[in-house]
Short mmCIF file of C-alpha atoms in Angstrom, two decimals:
data_model
loop_
_atom_site.label_atom_id
_atom_site.label_comp_id
_atom_site.label_asym_id
_atom_site.label_seq_id
_atom_site.Cartn_x
_atom_site.Cartn_y
_atom_site.Cartn_z
CA MET A 1282 104.70 151.54 121.59
CA ASN A 1283 101.73 149.28 120.81
CA VAL A 1284 100.37 147.92 124.15
CA LYS A 1285 97.08 146.52 122.68
CA LEU A 1286 96.68 142.92 123.24
CA ASN A 1287 97.31 140.18 120.63
CA ARG A 1288 96.54 136.47 120.21
CA SER A 1289 99.68 135.50 122.13
CA ASP A 1290 98.95 137.68 124.96
CA TYR A 1291 95.52 136.33 125.43
CA MET A 1292 97.43 132.94 125.43
CA LEU A 1293 99.83 133.91 127.90
CA LEU A 1294 96.97 135.39 130.08
CA VAL A 1295 95.00 132.01 130.03
CA ILE A 1296 98.13 130.06 130.89
CA TYR A 1297 98.89 132.09 133.52
CA TYR A 1298 95.55 132.42 135.32
CA GLY A 1299 94.81 128.83 134.53
CA VAL A 1300 97.86 127.72 136.53
CA SER A 1301 97.01 130.23 139.16
CA VAL A 1302 93.20 129.10 139.51
CA LEU A 1303 94.70 125.53 140.17
CA MET A 1304 97.10 126.63 142.83
CA ALA A 1305 94.23 128.80 144.42
CA ILE A 1306 92.08 125.56 144.67
CA TYR A 1307 94.64 123.46 145.88
CA GLU A 1308 95.30 125.95 148.66
CA TYR A 1309 91.88 126.57 149.37
CA ALA A 1310 91.07 122.87 149.54
CA ASN A 1311 94.18 122.10 152.05
CA ARG A 1312 93.00 124.97 154.35
CA LYS A 1313 89.07 123.50 154.03
CA HIS A 1314 87.61 126.74 152.79
CA GLU A 1315 83.73 126.61 152.53
CA LEU A 1316 82.35 125.77 148.69
CA ILE A 1317 81.08 129.43 148.51
CA GLU A 1318 84.71 130.75 148.95
CA PHE A 1319 85.65 128.55 145.87
CA PHE A 1320 82.88 129.87 143.79
CA LEU A 1321 83.34 133.79 144.97
CA ASP A 1322 86.95 134.23 145.89
CA ILE A 1323 88.70 132.67 142.99
CA PRO A 1324 86.59 133.79 140.09
CA SER A 1325 86.49 137.37 141.85
CA PHE A 1326 90.60 137.66 141.83
CA VAL A 1327 90.82 136.64 138.44
CA ILE A 1328 88.21 138.95 136.88
CA VAL A 1329 89.24 141.88 138.98
CA ASP A 1330 93.03 141.23 137.87
CA ILE A 1331 92.07 141.16 134.34
CA LEU A 1332 90.05 144.20 134.65
CA ILE A 1333 92.99 146.14 136.11
CA ILE A 1334 95.26 145.06 133.21
CA TYR A 1335 92.90 146.08 130.54
CA LEU A 1336 92.71 149.53 132.47
CA PHE A 1337 96.26 149.80 132.17
CA LEU A 1338 96.82 148.72 129.06
CA TYR A 1339 93.72 150.49 127.01
CA TRP A 1340 93.38 153.50 129.51
CA LEU A 1341 95.93 154.17 131.79
CA LEU A 1342 99.15 153.74 129.59
CA PRO A 1343 97.87 155.25 126.33
CA SER A 1344 96.16 158.11 127.93
CA TYR A 1345 98.44 159.38 130.42
CA ILE A 1346 102.14 157.81 129.80
CA LEU A 1347 102.44 156.82 126.11
CA LYS A 1348 100.77 159.95 124.62
CA ASN A 1349 100.63 162.86 126.96
CA LYS A 1350 103.13 162.19 129.82
CA LYS A 1351 100.53 163.31 132.66
CA TYR A 1352 102.42 161.26 135.27
CA PHE A 1353 100.34 162.97 138.21
CA GLN A 1354 97.17 161.92 136.62
CA PHE A 1355 98.69 158.62 135.87
CA THR A 1356 99.53 158.01 139.45
CA PHE A 1357 96.41 159.16 140.90
CA TRP A 1358 94.36 156.79 138.83
CA THR A 1359 96.53 154.02 139.51
CA LEU A 1360 96.44 154.36 143.14
CA LEU A 1361 92.45 154.78 143.12
CA VAL A 1362 92.18 151.56 140.70
CA LEU A 1363 94.31 149.62 143.18
CA ILE A 1364 92.49 150.69 146.17
CA LEU A 1365 89.11 150.14 144.70
CA ALA A 1366 90.19 146.57 143.44
CA GLY A 1367 91.56 145.76 147.07
CA PHE A 1368 88.55 146.69 148.72
CA TRP A 1369 86.24 144.79 146.32
CA GLU A 1370 88.60 141.74 147.19
CA ASP A 1371 88.23 142.49 150.74
CA VAL A 1372 84.29 142.73 150.60
CA ILE A 1373 84.23 139.52 148.72
CA GLY A 1374 86.49 137.90 151.03
CA HIS A 1375 84.40 138.74 154.15
CA TYR A 1376 81.37 137.86 152.62
CA SER A 1377 82.44 134.49 151.47
CA GLY A 1378 84.07 133.89 154.86
CA GLY A 1379 80.91 134.64 156.80
CA HIS A 1380 82.79 137.16 158.84
CA ASP A 1381 81.23 139.83 161.08
CA TRP A 1382 80.82 142.93 159.46
CA GLY A 1383 81.03 144.70 162.65
CA LYS A 1384 84.80 143.75 162.48
CA PHE A 1385 85.49 144.85 158.89
CA GLU A 1386 88.74 147.18 158.79
CA TYR A 1387 88.91 150.59 157.72
CA GLY A 1388 91.54 153.15 158.07
CA PHE A 1389 94.75 154.42 156.19
CA GLN A 1390 96.59 151.18 157.06
CA GLN A 1391 94.21 149.04 155.18
CA VAL A 1392 94.01 151.51 152.21
CA LEU A 1393 97.92 150.84 152.21
CA ASN A 1394 97.14 146.94 152.40
CA TYR A 1395 94.60 147.40 149.45
CA ILE A 1396 97.01 149.21 147.18
CA SER A 1397 99.89 146.36 148.32
CA ASP A 1398 97.58 143.26 147.70
CA SER A 1399 96.54 144.56 144.49
CA ALA A 1400 99.78 145.38 143.22
CA GLN A 1401 101.07 141.89 144.18
CA SER A 1402 98.34 140.25 142.52
CA ILE A 1403 98.47 141.92 139.02
CA GLY A 1404 102.31 142.58 139.12
CA LEU A 1405 103.62 139.24 137.80
CA PRO A 1406 101.05 138.98 134.75
CA PHE A 1407 101.17 142.80 134.08
CA GLY A 1408 104.93 142.71 134.16
CA LEU A 1409 105.07 139.56 131.97
CA LEU A 1410 102.79 141.31 129.34
CA LEU A 1411 104.86 144.47 129.28
CA ALA A 1412 108.24 142.66 128.88
CA LYS A 1413 106.45 140.63 126.04
CA LYS A 1414 105.19 143.98 124.50
CA TYR A 1415 108.53 145.65 124.85
CA TYR A 1416 110.24 142.76 123.09
CA GLU A 1417 107.68 142.49 120.35
CA ASN A 1418 107.93 146.05 119.84
CA GLN A 1419 111.44 146.06 119.75
CA ILE A 1420 111.73 143.37 117.01
CA LEU A 1421 108.80 145.37 115.01
CA PHE A 1422 111.11 148.49 115.45
CA GLY A 1423 114.17 146.76 114.15
CA ASN A 1424 112.64 145.04 111.13
CA ILE A 1425 110.66 148.30 110.04
CA LYS A 1426 113.81 150.43 110.60
CA GLU A 1427 115.56 147.86 108.34
CA LYS A 1428 112.94 147.41 105.76
CA GLN A 1429 112.68 151.18 105.76
CA LYS A 1430 116.39 151.92 104.99
CA GLU A 1431 115.87 149.42 102.05
CA ASN A 1432 112.36 150.77 101.09
CA GLU A 1433 113.44 154.51 101.48
CA LEU A 1434 115.85 153.87 98.48
CA LYS A 1435 113.50 151.89 96.23
CA LEU A 1436 110.97 154.89 97.17
CA LEU A 1437 113.58 157.55 96.34
CA ARG A 1438 114.53 155.46 93.18
CA SER A 1439 110.81 154.90 92.11
CA GLN A 1440 110.29 158.97 92.43
CA ILE A 1441 113.21 159.76 90.79
CA SER A 1442 113.62 156.70 88.59
CA PRO A 1443 115.00 157.13 84.88
CA HIS A 1444 111.80 155.84 83.55
CA PHE A 1445 109.96 158.94 85.14
CA LEU A 1446 112.28 161.31 84.00
CA PHE A 1447 112.45 159.77 80.25
CA ASN A 1448 108.68 160.42 80.22
CA ASN A 1449 108.75 163.54 81.36
CA LEU A 1450 111.64 164.56 78.98
CA ASN A 1451 109.79 163.13 76.24
CA THR A 1452 106.65 165.03 77.23
CA LEU A 1453 108.66 168.30 77.53
CA ASP A 1454 110.24 167.76 74.16
CA ALA A 1455 106.80 167.46 72.53
CA LEU A 1456 105.64 170.80 74.49
CA ILE A 1457 108.73 172.95 73.28
CA ASP A 1458 107.74 172.20 69.49
CA SER A 1459 104.06 172.88 70.23
CA ASP A 1460 103.55 175.27 73.14
CA THR A 1461 106.68 177.16 74.41
CA GLU A 1462 105.03 178.65 77.18
CA LYS A 1463 103.43 175.37 78.72
CA ALA A 1464 106.80 173.94 78.08
CA LYS A 1465 108.44 176.29 80.57
CA GLU A 1466 105.59 175.92 82.80
CA TYR A 1467 106.22 172.11 82.77
CA LEU A 1468 109.67 172.33 83.23
CA ASN A 1469 109.29 174.55 86.14
CA ARG A 1470 106.97 172.13 88.09
CA LEU A 1471 109.09 169.44 87.08
CA SER A 1472 111.82 171.10 88.76
CA LEU A 1473 109.93 171.75 91.78
CA ILE A 1474 109.09 168.18 92.36
CA TYR A 1475 112.48 166.98 92.10
CA ARG A 1476 113.86 169.77 94.30
CA TYR A 1477 111.27 169.17 97.04
CA LEU A 1478 112.04 165.05 96.88
CA ILE A 1479 115.91 166.20 97.37
CA GLN A 1480 115.12 168.35 99.90
CA THR A 1481 112.79 166.11 102.10
CA LYS A 1482 114.62 162.81 101.67
CA ASP A 1483 115.25 162.42 105.31
CA ALA A 1484 112.23 163.86 106.49
CA GLU A 1485 109.80 161.24 108.09
CA VAL A 1486 106.75 163.49 108.02
CA MET A 1487 105.93 166.94 106.16
CA GLU A 1488 103.27 169.26 106.60
CA LEU A 1489 100.27 168.56 104.75
CA SER A 1490 100.27 172.08 102.98
CA GLU A 1491 103.87 171.05 101.57
CA GLU A 1492 102.56 167.73 100.55
CA LEU A 1493 99.38 169.19 98.80
CA GLU A 1494 101.47 171.68 96.68
CA LEU A 1495 104.12 168.63 95.80
CA ALA A 1496 100.42 166.98 94.57
CA GLU A 1497 99.65 169.93 92.52
CA ASN A 1498 102.72 169.90 90.59
CA TYR A 1499 102.50 166.23 90.22
CA ILE A 1500 99.02 166.33 88.87
CA PHE A 1501 100.13 169.02 86.47
CA LEU A 1502 102.68 166.77 84.89
CA ILE A 1503 99.87 163.97 84.98
CA LYS A 1504 97.50 166.59 83.12
CA THR A 1505 99.76 167.64 80.50
CA ARG A 1506 100.81 164.24 79.45
CA PHE A 1507 97.53 162.31 79.41
CA GLY A 1508 95.44 165.38 78.85
CA ASP A 1509 91.81 164.97 79.96
CA ASP A 1510 92.16 161.19 80.58
CA TYR A 1511 92.23 162.06 84.34
CA ASP A 1512 90.07 164.37 86.31
CA PHE A 1513 91.61 165.52 89.81
CA THR A 1514 89.75 167.57 92.67
CA ILE A 1515 90.98 168.38 95.99
CA THR A 1516 88.63 169.23 98.81
CA LYS A 1517 89.88 170.65 102.39
CA ASN A 1518 86.95 170.11 104.63
CA VAL A 1519 89.20 171.20 107.54
CA SER A 1520 92.01 173.54 108.05
CA ILE A 1521 95.37 171.83 107.25
CA GLU A 1522 97.51 173.52 109.56
CA ASN A 1523 99.46 171.61 112.13
CA LYS A 1524 98.66 168.40 110.16
CA PHE A 1525 101.26 166.28 108.81
CA VAL A 1526 101.76 163.01 106.61
CA PRO A 1527 104.65 160.87 105.64
CA THR A 1528 106.80 162.57 103.12
CA GLY A 1529 105.62 161.89 99.65
CA ALA A 1530 102.63 160.12 100.78
CA ILE A 1531 100.11 161.89 98.50
CA GLN A 1532 102.35 161.74 95.50
CA THR A 1533 102.79 157.83 96.13
CA LEU A 1534 98.87 157.78 95.90
CA LEU A 1535 98.53 159.58 92.78
CA GLU A 1536 101.55 157.69 90.97
CA ASN A 1537 99.74 154.55 91.92
CA ILE A 1538 96.20 156.16 90.21
CA ALA A 1539 98.28 156.97 87.13
CA LYS A 1540 100.34 153.52 87.16
CA HIS A 1541 97.15 151.28 87.38
CA ASN A 1542 94.47 152.77 85.68
CA ARG A 1543 94.32 154.48 81.86
CA SER A 1544 91.48 155.91 80.10
CA GLN A 1545 89.40 153.59 77.73
CA HIS A 1546 86.90 154.80 75.15
CA GLY A 1547 86.77 158.48 76.59
CA LYS A 1548 86.09 157.44 80.08
CA VAL A 1549 87.71 159.68 82.40
CA ILE A 1550 89.61 158.44 85.35
CA LYS A 1551 88.29 160.67 87.92
CA ALA A 1552 90.29 161.07 91.46
CA LYS A 1553 89.50 163.04 94.25
CA ILE A 1554 91.77 164.11 97.21
CA VAL A 1555 89.63 164.66 100.49
CA ILE A 1556 91.12 166.04 103.72
CA ASP A 1557 88.98 165.73 106.69
CA ALA A 1558 89.89 166.22 110.61
CA ASP A 1559 91.56 162.85 110.92
CA TRP A 1560 91.85 161.37 107.39
CA LEU A 1561 93.21 162.01 103.83
CA THR A 1562 91.44 160.08 101.40
CA VAL A 1563 92.54 159.66 97.76
CA GLN A 1564 89.73 158.08 95.72
CA ASN A 1565 89.62 157.11 92.14
CA THR A 1566 87.53 155.24 89.54
CA LYS A 1567 89.01 152.31 87.73
CA SER A 1568 90.26 151.73 84.65
CA ILE A 1569 87.99 149.10 82.62
CA LEU A 1570 90.83 148.02 80.60
CA LYS A 1571 92.17 145.37 82.39
CA PRO A 1572 91.81 144.60 86.25
CA ASN A 1573 93.53 146.02 88.54
CA GLU A 1574 95.60 143.09 90.09
CA ASN A 1575 98.52 144.92 91.66
CA SER A 1576 96.74 147.94 93.01
CA LEU A 1577 98.64 147.35 96.37
CA GLY A 1578 102.08 147.79 94.93
CA THR A 1579 105.45 148.67 96.16
CA GLY A 1580 104.67 152.20 97.02
CA LEU A 1581 101.61 151.75 99.16
CA LYS A 1582 103.47 148.70 101.05
CA ASN A 1583 106.11 151.22 101.74
CA LEU A 1584 103.53 153.54 103.16
CA GLU A 1585 101.89 151.06 105.45
CA TYR A 1586 105.42 150.04 106.74
CA ARG A 1587 106.15 153.87 107.63
CA TYR A 1588 102.85 154.26 109.29
CA GLN A 1589 103.69 151.30 111.57
CA LEU A 1590 106.77 153.11 112.58
CA LEU A 1591 105.18 156.97 112.91
CA SER A 1592 101.70 156.04 114.43
CA ASP A 1593 99.52 153.36 116.07
CA GLN A 1594 96.92 153.87 113.09
CA LYS A 1595 97.22 152.46 109.51
CA PRO A 1596 96.18 153.37 106.07
CA GLU A 1597 92.74 151.75 105.04
CA ILE A 1598 92.28 150.47 101.75
CA THR A 1599 89.21 149.53 99.93
CA ASP A 1600 89.33 148.14 96.53
CA THR A 1601 86.04 147.30 94.47
CA ILE A 1602 85.03 146.95 90.94
CA GLU A 1603 84.16 150.51 90.40
CA LYS A 1604 86.71 152.57 92.46
CA PHE A 1605 89.86 152.35 94.64
CA VAL A 1606 90.07 154.17 97.86
CA VAL A 1607 93.16 154.80 100.22
CA LYS A 1608 92.51 156.46 103.65
CA ILE A 1609 95.56 157.53 105.32
CA PRO A 1610 95.66 158.90 109.00
CA ILE A 1611 96.55 162.64 109.38
CA ILE A 1612 99.45 162.51 112.00
CA LYS A 1613 99.18 165.72 114.54
CA LEU A 1614 102.09 166.53 116.49
CA SER A 1615 100.07 168.84 118.94
CA GLU A 1616 96.98 168.38 120.88
CA GLU A 1617 95.59 171.61 119.36
CA SER A 1618 95.26 170.49 115.95
#
């Protein structure tokens, strides 16, 4: 669940606290509070409330509930935050009201009051935000699931398309006459690709090691078909154990390179796959034959949609005159990875 604030969330907070401030001013005026209380109490409660909401949305919920399910730590930090907020409000109120510090209340009951007052203060705005975020995430999830079903069929058709098969059969036919041994290897690699695609068609993510095997087979087909027009390198800067990517992600990126770039005047299209701790980067030099206008094709769009469902991170795409770079987040299913 994505709990980060967006523009409409900020608008909701502005409206809520705008109304709350007006109500507080009216109440303070009726009770004939001193001017200092207006300028200390009201801004203080707004700032503290918003700070608590930020702590919940950007620290407590992501760190202890959404990712790690550490309920004890979440409860501890929640109570501590509420107590500190309540204590601060009490201090501000005591100071602005000109009360005797000798009568400042301490004790267990006062701590309970701090928790209760702070919870009541942020309860409504925080509840509204969570309800809104839940509703938005449900809509997004529904849209993505619906789009994913459609895209999975498109993706599978693009991976096992008659056009793809036709091109590879033509290459295989030419190899049979010229190089029988290479034709056997080509057929073996092609069968491995199809077997992998069929076996993993229902899998959301696959181990990076298996995806790299698919990539190596796919690169073999490209190199055999186009000769030295493409130069591929794979660099593993870290261990690839316990690391995952969306199924077929690397093959989609390689397909994008071959689809949108052609060697011209002997200029080799150089492509690199680099694996780091958190990212897998696929980078290629660009063809000078024509502008690469549709680099963000269906395959890459499908990949972005899938990341919205699988992770709170998304692919990063850099398109310059000389190169095209796609960085996809590596998905880790265990903390040790």
